[in-house]
Coordinates of N, CA and C in Angstrom, one line a residue:
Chain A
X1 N 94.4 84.3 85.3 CA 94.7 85.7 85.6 C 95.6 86.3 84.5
X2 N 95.7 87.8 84.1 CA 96.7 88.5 83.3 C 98.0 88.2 83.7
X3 N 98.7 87.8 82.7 CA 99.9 87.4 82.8 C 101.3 89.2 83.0
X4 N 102.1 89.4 83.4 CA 103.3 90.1 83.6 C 104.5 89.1 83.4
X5 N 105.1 89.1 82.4 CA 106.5 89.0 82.2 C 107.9 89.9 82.9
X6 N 109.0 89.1 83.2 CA 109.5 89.9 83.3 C 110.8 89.3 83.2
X7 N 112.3 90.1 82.9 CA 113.2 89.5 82.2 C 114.7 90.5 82.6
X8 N 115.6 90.3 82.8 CA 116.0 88.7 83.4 C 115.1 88.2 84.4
X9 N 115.5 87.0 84.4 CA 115.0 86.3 86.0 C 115.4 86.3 86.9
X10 N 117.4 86.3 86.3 CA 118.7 86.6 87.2 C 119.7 87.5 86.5
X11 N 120.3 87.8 87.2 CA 121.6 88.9 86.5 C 122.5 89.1 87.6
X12 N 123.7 88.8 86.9 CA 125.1 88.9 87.5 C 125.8 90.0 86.9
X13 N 126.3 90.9 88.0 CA 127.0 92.2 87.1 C 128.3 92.7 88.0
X14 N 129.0 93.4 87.0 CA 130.4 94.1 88.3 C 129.8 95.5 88.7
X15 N 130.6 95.8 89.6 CA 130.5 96.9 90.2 C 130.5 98.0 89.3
X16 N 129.9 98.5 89.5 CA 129.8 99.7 88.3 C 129.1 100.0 87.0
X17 N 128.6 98.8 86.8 CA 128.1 98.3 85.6 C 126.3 98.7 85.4
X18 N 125.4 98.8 84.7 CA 124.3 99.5 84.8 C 123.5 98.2 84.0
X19 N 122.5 97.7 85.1 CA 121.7 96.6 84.1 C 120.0 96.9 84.1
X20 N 119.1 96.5 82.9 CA 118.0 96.9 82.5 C 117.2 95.8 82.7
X21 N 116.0 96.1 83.7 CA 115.0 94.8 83.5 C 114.0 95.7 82.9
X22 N 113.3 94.2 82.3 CA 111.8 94.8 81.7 C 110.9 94.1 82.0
X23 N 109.6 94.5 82.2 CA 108.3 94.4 82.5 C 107.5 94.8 81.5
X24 N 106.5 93.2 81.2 CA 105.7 93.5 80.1 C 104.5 92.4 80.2
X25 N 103.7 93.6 80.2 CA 102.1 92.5 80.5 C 101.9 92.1 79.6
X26 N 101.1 90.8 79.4 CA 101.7 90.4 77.9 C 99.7 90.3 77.2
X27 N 99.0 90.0 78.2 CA 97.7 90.0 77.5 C 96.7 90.8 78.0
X28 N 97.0 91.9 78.6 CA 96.5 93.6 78.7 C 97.6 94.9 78.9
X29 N 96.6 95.8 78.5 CA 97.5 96.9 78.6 C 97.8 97.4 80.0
X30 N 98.7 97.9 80.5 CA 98.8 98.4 81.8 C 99.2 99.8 82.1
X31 N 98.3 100.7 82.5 CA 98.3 101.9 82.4 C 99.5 102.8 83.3
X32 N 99.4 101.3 85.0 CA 100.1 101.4 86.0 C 100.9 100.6 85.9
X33 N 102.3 100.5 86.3 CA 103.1 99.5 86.5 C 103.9 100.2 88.0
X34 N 104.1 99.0 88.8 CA 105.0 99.3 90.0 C 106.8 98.5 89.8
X35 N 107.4 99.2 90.8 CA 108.5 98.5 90.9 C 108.6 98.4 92.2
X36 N 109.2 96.8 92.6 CA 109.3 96.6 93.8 C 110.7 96.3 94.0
X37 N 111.3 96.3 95.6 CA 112.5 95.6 95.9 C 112.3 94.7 97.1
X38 N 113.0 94.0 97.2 CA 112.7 92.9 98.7 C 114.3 92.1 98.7
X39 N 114.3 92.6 99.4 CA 116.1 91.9 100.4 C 115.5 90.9 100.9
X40 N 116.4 90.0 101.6 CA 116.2 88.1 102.0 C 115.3 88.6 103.6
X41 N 114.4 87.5 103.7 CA 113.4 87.6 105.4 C 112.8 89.0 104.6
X42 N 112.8 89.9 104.1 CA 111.9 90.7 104.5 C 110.5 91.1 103.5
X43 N 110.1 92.0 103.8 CA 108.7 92.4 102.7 C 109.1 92.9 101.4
X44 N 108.0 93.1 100.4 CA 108.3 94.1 99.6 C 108.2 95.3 99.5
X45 N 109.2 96.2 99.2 CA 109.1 97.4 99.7 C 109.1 98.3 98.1
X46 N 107.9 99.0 98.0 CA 107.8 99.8 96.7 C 108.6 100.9 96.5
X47 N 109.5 100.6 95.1 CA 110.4 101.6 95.1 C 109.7 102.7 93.8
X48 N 109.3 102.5 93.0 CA 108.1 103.9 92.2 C 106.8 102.9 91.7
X49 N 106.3 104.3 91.0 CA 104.8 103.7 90.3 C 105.1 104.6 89.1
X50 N 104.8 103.9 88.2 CA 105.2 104.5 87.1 C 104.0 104.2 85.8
X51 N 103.4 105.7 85.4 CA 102.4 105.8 84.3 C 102.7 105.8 82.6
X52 N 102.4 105.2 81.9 CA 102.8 105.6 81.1 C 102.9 106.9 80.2
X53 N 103.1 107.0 79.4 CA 104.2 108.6 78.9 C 104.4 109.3 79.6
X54 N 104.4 109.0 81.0 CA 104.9 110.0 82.6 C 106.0 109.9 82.9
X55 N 106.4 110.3 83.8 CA 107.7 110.7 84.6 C 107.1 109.6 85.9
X56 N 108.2 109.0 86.1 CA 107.8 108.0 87.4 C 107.7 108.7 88.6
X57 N 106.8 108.0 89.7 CA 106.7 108.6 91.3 C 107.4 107.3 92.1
X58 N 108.7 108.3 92.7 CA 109.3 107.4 93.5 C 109.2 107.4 94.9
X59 N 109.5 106.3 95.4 CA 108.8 106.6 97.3 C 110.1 107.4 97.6
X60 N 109.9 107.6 99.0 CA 111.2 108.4 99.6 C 112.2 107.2 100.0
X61 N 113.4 108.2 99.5 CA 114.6 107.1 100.0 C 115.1 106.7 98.8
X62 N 114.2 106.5 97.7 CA 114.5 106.0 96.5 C 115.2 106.8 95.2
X63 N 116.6 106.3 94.7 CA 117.5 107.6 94.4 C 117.0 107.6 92.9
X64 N 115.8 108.3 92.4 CA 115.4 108.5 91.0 C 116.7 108.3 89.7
X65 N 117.8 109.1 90.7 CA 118.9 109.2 89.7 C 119.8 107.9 89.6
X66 N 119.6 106.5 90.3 CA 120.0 105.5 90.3 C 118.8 104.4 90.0
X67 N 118.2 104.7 90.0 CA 117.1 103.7 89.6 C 116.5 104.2 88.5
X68 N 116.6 104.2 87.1 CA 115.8 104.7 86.0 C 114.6 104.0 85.6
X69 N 113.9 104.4 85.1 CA 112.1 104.1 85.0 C 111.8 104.7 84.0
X70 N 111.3 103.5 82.9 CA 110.8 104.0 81.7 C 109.6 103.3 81.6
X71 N 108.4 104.2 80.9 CA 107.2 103.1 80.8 C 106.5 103.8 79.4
X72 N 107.4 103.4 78.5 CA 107.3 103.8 76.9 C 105.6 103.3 76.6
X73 N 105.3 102.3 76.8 CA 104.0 102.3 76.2 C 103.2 101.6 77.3
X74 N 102.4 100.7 76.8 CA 101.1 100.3 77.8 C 101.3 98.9 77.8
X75 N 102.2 98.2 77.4 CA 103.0 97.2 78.1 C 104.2 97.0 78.0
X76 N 104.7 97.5 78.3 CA 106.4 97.4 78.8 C 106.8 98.6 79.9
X77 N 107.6 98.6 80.4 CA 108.1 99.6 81.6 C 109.3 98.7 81.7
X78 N 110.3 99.7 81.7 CA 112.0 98.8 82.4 C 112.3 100.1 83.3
X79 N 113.3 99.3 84.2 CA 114.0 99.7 85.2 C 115.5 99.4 85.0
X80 N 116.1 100.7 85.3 CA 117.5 100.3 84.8 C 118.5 100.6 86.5
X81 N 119.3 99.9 86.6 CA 120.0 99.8 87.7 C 121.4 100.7 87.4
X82 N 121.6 102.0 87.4 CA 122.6 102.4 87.3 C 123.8 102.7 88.0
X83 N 125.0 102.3 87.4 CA 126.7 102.0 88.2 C 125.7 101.2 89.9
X84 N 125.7 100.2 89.7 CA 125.4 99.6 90.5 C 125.9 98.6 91.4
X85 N 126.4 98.5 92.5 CA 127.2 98.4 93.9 C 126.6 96.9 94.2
X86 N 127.7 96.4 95.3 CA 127.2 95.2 95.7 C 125.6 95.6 96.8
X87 N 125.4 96.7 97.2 CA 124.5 96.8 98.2 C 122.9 97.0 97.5
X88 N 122.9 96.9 96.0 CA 121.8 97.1 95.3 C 121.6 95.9 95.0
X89 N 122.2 94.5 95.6 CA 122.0 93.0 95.1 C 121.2 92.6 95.9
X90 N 119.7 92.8 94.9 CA 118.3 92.2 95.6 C 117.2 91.7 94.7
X91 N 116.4 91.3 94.9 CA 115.5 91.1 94.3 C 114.0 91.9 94.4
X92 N 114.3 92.2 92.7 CA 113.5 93.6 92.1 C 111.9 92.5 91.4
X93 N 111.2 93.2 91.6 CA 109.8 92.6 91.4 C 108.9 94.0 90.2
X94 N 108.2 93.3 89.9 CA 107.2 94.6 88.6 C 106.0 94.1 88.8
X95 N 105.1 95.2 88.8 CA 103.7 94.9 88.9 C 102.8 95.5 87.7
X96 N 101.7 95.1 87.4 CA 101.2 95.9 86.6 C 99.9 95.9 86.9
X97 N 98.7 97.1 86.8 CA 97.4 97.4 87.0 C 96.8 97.4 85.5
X98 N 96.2 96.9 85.0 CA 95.4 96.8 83.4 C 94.7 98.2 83.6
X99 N 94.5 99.0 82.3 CA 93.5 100.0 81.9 C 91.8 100.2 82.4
X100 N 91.3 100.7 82.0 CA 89.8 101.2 82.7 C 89.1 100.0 82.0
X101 N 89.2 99.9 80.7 CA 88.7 98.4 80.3 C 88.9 97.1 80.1
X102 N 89.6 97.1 81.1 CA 91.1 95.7 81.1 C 90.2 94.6 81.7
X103 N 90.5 93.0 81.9 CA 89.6 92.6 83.2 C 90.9 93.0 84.6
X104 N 91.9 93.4 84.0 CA 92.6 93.1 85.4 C 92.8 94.6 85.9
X105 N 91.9 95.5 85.7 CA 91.9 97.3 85.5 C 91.9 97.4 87.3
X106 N 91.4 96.6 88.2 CA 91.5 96.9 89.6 C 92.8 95.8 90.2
X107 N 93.4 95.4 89.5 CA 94.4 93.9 90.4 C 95.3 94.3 89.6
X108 N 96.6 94.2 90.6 CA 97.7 94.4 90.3 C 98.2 92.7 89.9
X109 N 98.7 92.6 89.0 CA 99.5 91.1 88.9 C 101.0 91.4 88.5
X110 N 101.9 90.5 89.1 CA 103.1 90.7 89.2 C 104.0 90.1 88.5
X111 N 105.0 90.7 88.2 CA 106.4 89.3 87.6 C 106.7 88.5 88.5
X112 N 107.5 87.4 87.7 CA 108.0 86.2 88.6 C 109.3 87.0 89.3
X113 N 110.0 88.3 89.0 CA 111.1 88.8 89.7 C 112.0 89.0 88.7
X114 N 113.1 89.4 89.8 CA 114.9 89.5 88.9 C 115.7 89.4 89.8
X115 N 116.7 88.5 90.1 CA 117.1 88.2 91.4 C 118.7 88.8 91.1
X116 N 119.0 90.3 91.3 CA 120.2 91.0 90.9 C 121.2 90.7 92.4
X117 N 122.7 90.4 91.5 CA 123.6 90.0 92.3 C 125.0 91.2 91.8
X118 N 125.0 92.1 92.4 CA 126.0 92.8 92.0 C 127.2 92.0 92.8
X119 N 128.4 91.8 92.0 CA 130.1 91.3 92.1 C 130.8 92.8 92.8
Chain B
X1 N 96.6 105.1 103.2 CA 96.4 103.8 102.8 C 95.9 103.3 104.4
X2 N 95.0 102.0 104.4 CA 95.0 101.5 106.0 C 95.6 100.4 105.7
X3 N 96.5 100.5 107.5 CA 97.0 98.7 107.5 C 96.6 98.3 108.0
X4 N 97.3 96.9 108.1 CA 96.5 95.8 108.4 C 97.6 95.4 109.4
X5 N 96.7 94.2 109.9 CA 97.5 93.1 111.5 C 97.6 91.9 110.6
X6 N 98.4 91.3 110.9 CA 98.2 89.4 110.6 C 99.0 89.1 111.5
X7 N 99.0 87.5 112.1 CA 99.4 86.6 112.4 C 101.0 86.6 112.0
X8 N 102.0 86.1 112.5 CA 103.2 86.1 111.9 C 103.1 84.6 110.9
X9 N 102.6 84.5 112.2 CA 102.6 82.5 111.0 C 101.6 81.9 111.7
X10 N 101.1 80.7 111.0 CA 100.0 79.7 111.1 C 100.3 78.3 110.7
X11 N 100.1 76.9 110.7 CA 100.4 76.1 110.7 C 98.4 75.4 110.0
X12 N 99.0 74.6 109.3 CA 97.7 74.1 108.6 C 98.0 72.3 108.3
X13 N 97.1 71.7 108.8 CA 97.3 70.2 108.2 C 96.7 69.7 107.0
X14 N 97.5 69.1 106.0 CA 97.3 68.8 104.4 C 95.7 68.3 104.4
X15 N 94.9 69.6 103.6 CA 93.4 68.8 103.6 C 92.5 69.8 104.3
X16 N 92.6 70.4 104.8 CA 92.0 70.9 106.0 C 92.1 72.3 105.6
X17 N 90.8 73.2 105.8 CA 90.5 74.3 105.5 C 91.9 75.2 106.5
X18 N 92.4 76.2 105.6 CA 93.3 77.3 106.3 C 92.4 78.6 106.6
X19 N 92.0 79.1 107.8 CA 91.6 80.4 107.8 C 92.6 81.3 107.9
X20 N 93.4 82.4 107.1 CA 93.9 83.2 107.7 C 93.0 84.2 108.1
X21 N 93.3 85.4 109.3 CA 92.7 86.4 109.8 C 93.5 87.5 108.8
X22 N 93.0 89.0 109.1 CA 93.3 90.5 109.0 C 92.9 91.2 109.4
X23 N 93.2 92.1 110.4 CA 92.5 93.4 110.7 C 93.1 94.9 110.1
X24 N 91.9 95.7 109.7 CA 91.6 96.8 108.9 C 91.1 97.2 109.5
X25 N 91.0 98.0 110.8 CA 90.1 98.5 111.4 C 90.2 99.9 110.7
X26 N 91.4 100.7 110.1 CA 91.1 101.7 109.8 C 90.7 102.3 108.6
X27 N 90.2 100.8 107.7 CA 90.0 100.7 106.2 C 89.0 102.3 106.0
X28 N 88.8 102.6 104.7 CA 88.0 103.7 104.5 C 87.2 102.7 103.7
X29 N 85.9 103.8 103.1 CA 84.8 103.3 102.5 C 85.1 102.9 101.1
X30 N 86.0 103.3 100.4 CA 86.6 103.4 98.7 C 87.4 102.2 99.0
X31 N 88.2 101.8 100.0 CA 89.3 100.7 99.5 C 89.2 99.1 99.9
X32 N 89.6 98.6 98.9 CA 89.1 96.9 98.9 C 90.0 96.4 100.0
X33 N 90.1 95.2 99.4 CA 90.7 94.3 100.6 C 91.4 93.2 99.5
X34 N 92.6 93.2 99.3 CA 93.6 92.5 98.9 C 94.4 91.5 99.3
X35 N 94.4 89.9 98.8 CA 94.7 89.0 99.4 C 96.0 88.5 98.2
X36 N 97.3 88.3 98.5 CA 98.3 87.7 97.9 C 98.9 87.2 98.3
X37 N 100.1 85.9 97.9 CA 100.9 85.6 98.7 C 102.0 85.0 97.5
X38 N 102.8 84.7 98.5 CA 104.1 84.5 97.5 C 105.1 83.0 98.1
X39 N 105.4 82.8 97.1 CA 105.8 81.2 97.4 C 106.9 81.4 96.7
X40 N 108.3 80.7 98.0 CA 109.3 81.1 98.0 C 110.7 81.3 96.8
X41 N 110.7 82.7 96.5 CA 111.7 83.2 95.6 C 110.8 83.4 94.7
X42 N 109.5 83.8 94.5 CA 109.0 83.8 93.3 C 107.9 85.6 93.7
X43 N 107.3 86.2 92.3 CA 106.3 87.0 92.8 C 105.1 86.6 93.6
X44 N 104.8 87.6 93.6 CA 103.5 87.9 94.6 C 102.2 87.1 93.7
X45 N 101.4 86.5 93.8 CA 100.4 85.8 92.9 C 99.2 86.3 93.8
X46 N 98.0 86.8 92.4 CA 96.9 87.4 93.2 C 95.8 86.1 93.7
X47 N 95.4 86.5 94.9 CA 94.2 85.0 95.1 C 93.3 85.8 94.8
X48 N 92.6 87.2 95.7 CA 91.4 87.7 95.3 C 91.0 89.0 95.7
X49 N 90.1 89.2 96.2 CA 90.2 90.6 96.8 C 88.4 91.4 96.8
X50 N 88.1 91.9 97.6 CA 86.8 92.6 98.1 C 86.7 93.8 98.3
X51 N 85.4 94.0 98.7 CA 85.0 95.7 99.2 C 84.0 95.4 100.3
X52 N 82.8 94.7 99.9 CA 82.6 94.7 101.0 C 81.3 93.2 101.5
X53 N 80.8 92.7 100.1 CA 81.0 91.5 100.0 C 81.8 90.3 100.0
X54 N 81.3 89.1 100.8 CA 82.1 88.2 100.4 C 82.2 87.5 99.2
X55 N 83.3 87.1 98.6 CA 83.7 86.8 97.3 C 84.5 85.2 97.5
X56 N 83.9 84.6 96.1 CA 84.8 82.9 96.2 C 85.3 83.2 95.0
X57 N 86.3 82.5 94.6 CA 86.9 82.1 93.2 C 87.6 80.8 93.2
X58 N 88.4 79.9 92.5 CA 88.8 79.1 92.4 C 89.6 78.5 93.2
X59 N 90.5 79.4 93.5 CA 91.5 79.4 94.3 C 91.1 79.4 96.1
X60 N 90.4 80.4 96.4 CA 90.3 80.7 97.9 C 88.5 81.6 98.2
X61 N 87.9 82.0 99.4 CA 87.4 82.5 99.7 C 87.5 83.6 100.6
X62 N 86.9 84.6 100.6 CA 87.0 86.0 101.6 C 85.7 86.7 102.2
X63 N 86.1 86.0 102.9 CA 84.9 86.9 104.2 C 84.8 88.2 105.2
X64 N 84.6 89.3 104.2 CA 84.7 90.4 105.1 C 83.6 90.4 106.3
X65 N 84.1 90.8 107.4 CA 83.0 91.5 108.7 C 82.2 92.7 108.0
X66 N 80.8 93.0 108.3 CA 80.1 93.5 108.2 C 80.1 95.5 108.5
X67 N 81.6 95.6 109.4 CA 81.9 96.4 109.8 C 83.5 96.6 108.7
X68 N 83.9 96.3 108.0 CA 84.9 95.6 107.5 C 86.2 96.0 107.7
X69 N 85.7 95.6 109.4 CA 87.4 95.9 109.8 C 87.9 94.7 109.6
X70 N 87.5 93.6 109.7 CA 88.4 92.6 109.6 C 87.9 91.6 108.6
X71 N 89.1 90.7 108.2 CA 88.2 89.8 107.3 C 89.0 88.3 107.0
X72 N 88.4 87.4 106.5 CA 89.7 86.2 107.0 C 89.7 85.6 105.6
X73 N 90.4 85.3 105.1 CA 91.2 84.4 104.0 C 91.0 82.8 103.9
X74 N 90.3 82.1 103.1 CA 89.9 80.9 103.7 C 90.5 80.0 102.1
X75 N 91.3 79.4 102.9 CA 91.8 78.2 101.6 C 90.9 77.0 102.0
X76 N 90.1 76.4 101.1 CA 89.3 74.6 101.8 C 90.1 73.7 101.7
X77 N 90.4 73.6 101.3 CA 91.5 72.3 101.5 C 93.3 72.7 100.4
X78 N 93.6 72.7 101.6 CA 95.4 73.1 101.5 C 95.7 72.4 101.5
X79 N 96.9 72.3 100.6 CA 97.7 71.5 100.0 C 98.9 72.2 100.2
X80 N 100.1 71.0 100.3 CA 101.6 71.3 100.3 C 101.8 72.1 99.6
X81 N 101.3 72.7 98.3 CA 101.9 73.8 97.5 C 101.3 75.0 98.1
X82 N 100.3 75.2 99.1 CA 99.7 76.6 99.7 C 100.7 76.9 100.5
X83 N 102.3 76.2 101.1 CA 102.9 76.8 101.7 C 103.6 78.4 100.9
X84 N 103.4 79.5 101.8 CA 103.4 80.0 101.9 C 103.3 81.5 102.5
X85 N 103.9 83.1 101.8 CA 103.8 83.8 102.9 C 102.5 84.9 102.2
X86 N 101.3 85.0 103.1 CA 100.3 85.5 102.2 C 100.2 87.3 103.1
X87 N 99.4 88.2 102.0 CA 99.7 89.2 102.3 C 98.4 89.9 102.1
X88 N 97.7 90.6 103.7 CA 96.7 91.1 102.9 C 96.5 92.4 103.3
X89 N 95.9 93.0 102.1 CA 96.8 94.6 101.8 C 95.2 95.2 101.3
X90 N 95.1 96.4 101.8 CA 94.0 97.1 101.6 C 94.1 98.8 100.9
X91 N 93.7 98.8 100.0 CA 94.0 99.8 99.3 C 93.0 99.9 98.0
X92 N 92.7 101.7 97.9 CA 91.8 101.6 97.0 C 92.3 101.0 95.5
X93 N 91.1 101.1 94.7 CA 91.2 100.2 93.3 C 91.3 100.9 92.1
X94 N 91.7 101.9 91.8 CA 92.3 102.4 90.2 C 93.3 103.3 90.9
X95 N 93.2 104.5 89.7 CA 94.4 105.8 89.5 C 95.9 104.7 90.1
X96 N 96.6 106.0 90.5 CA 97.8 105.5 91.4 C 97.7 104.7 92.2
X97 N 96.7 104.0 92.7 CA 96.8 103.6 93.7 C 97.8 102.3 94.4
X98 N 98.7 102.1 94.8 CA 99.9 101.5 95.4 C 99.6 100.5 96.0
X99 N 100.3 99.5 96.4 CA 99.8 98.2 97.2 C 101.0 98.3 98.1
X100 N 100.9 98.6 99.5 CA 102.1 98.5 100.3 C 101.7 97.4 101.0
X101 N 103.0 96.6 101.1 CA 103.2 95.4 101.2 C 103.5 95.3 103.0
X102 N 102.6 94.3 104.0 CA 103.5 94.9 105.5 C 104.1 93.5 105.2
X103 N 104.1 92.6 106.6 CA 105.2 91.6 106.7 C 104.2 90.4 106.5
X104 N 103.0 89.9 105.9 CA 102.2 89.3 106.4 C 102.2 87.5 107.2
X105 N 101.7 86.9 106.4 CA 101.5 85.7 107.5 C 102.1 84.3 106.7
X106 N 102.8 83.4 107.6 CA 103.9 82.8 107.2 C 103.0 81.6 106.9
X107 N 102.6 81.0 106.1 CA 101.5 79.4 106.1 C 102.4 78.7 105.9
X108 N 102.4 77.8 107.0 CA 102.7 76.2 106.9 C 102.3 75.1 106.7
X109 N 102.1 74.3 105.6 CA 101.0 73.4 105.4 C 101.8 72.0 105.4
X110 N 101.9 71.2 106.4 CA 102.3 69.7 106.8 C 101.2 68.4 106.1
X111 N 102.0 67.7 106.2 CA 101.2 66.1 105.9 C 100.6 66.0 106.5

């Protein structure tokens, strides 16, 4: 299957501090990329979908103005965690959907994660 | 989007075919049938996914009902690494389309 990178894998940060993951499909382009969040016992809960050279769509609840979302080209997208609190220490997940002529153009395939631990 | 039902958990002995179940009863006619699961602390890994055919690949099998409200997840022989929590999620297949994730089904696979 199409591989999704993603980077950190962990990150330790203080209070306040703003940290950047990236997501990058590394052997198709992805037109769609998602960002996920999932706290301990529970599901993944989608926090935007993000097109490239677009403005991201974030679900409700989700503070646009604390979670930044870039998806500069057709593989890469980061998420940036801004002045960020012990209550944002979770583990963030990225998805990506390949192009109209991709093989992975209908399946989302995901990163291994980023398992953020705000201090 | 339609959801789905699963089992909270299942229990499977090493070797031995796992059927998980899913109900979709409210699927529409445009959206597949999405099977993933994730092994512990790690992402989501895709197994497979349909419309309205059943479909095999390497990994696992999918049998939709004819009505495709429901359809069941078939691993042949499970192995201690199939433990797992798998998720199966129904949603159409390009544009925006989103994969919301419910709580799905906890696989236990023993010696």
């Amino acid at each position: 299957g199409a591989v999704v990178s993603q980077h950190p894998s962990w990150v330790i940060c203080k209070s306040g501090t703003s940290v950047k993951i990236e997501c990058r499909s590394l052997d198709f382009q992805a037109t769609t990329m998602f960002w996920y969040r999932q706290f301990p016992k529970q599901s993944l809960m989608l926090m935007a979908t993000s097109n490239e050279g677009s403005k991201a769509t974030y679900e409700q609840g989700v503070e646009k103005d604390k979670f930044l979302i870039n998806h500069a080209s057709l593989t890469l997208s980061t998420l940036t965690v801004t002045s960020a609190h012990p209550e944002d220490s979770s583990f963030y997940i990225c998805s990506a959907r390949g192009t109209s002529g991709s093989p992975a153009k209908n399946i989302q395939y995901f990163g291994a994660g980023t398992r953020l631990s705000v201090l | 989007d339609a959801k789905t039902t699963q089992p909270t958990s299942m229990d499977c002995a090493e070797g031995r075919a796992a059927n998980l179940p899913c109900n979709h009863s409210t699927i529409s006619g445009n959206e597949y049938v999405y099977w993933y699961r994730q092994i512990h602390s790690q992402g989501p890994q895709y197994i497979i996914h349909g419309l309205k055919n059943n479909e095999t690949n390497e990994m696992a099998s999918l049998i939709i009902t004819e009505d495709r409200k429901s359809s069941t997840l078939i691993l042949p022989h499970a192995t201690l690494r199939d433990t797992a929590v798998y998720y199966c999620i129904v949603g159409s297949s390009g544009g925006y389309n989103k994969l919301i994730f419910g709580a799905g089904t906890r696989l236990a696979v023993h010696p």
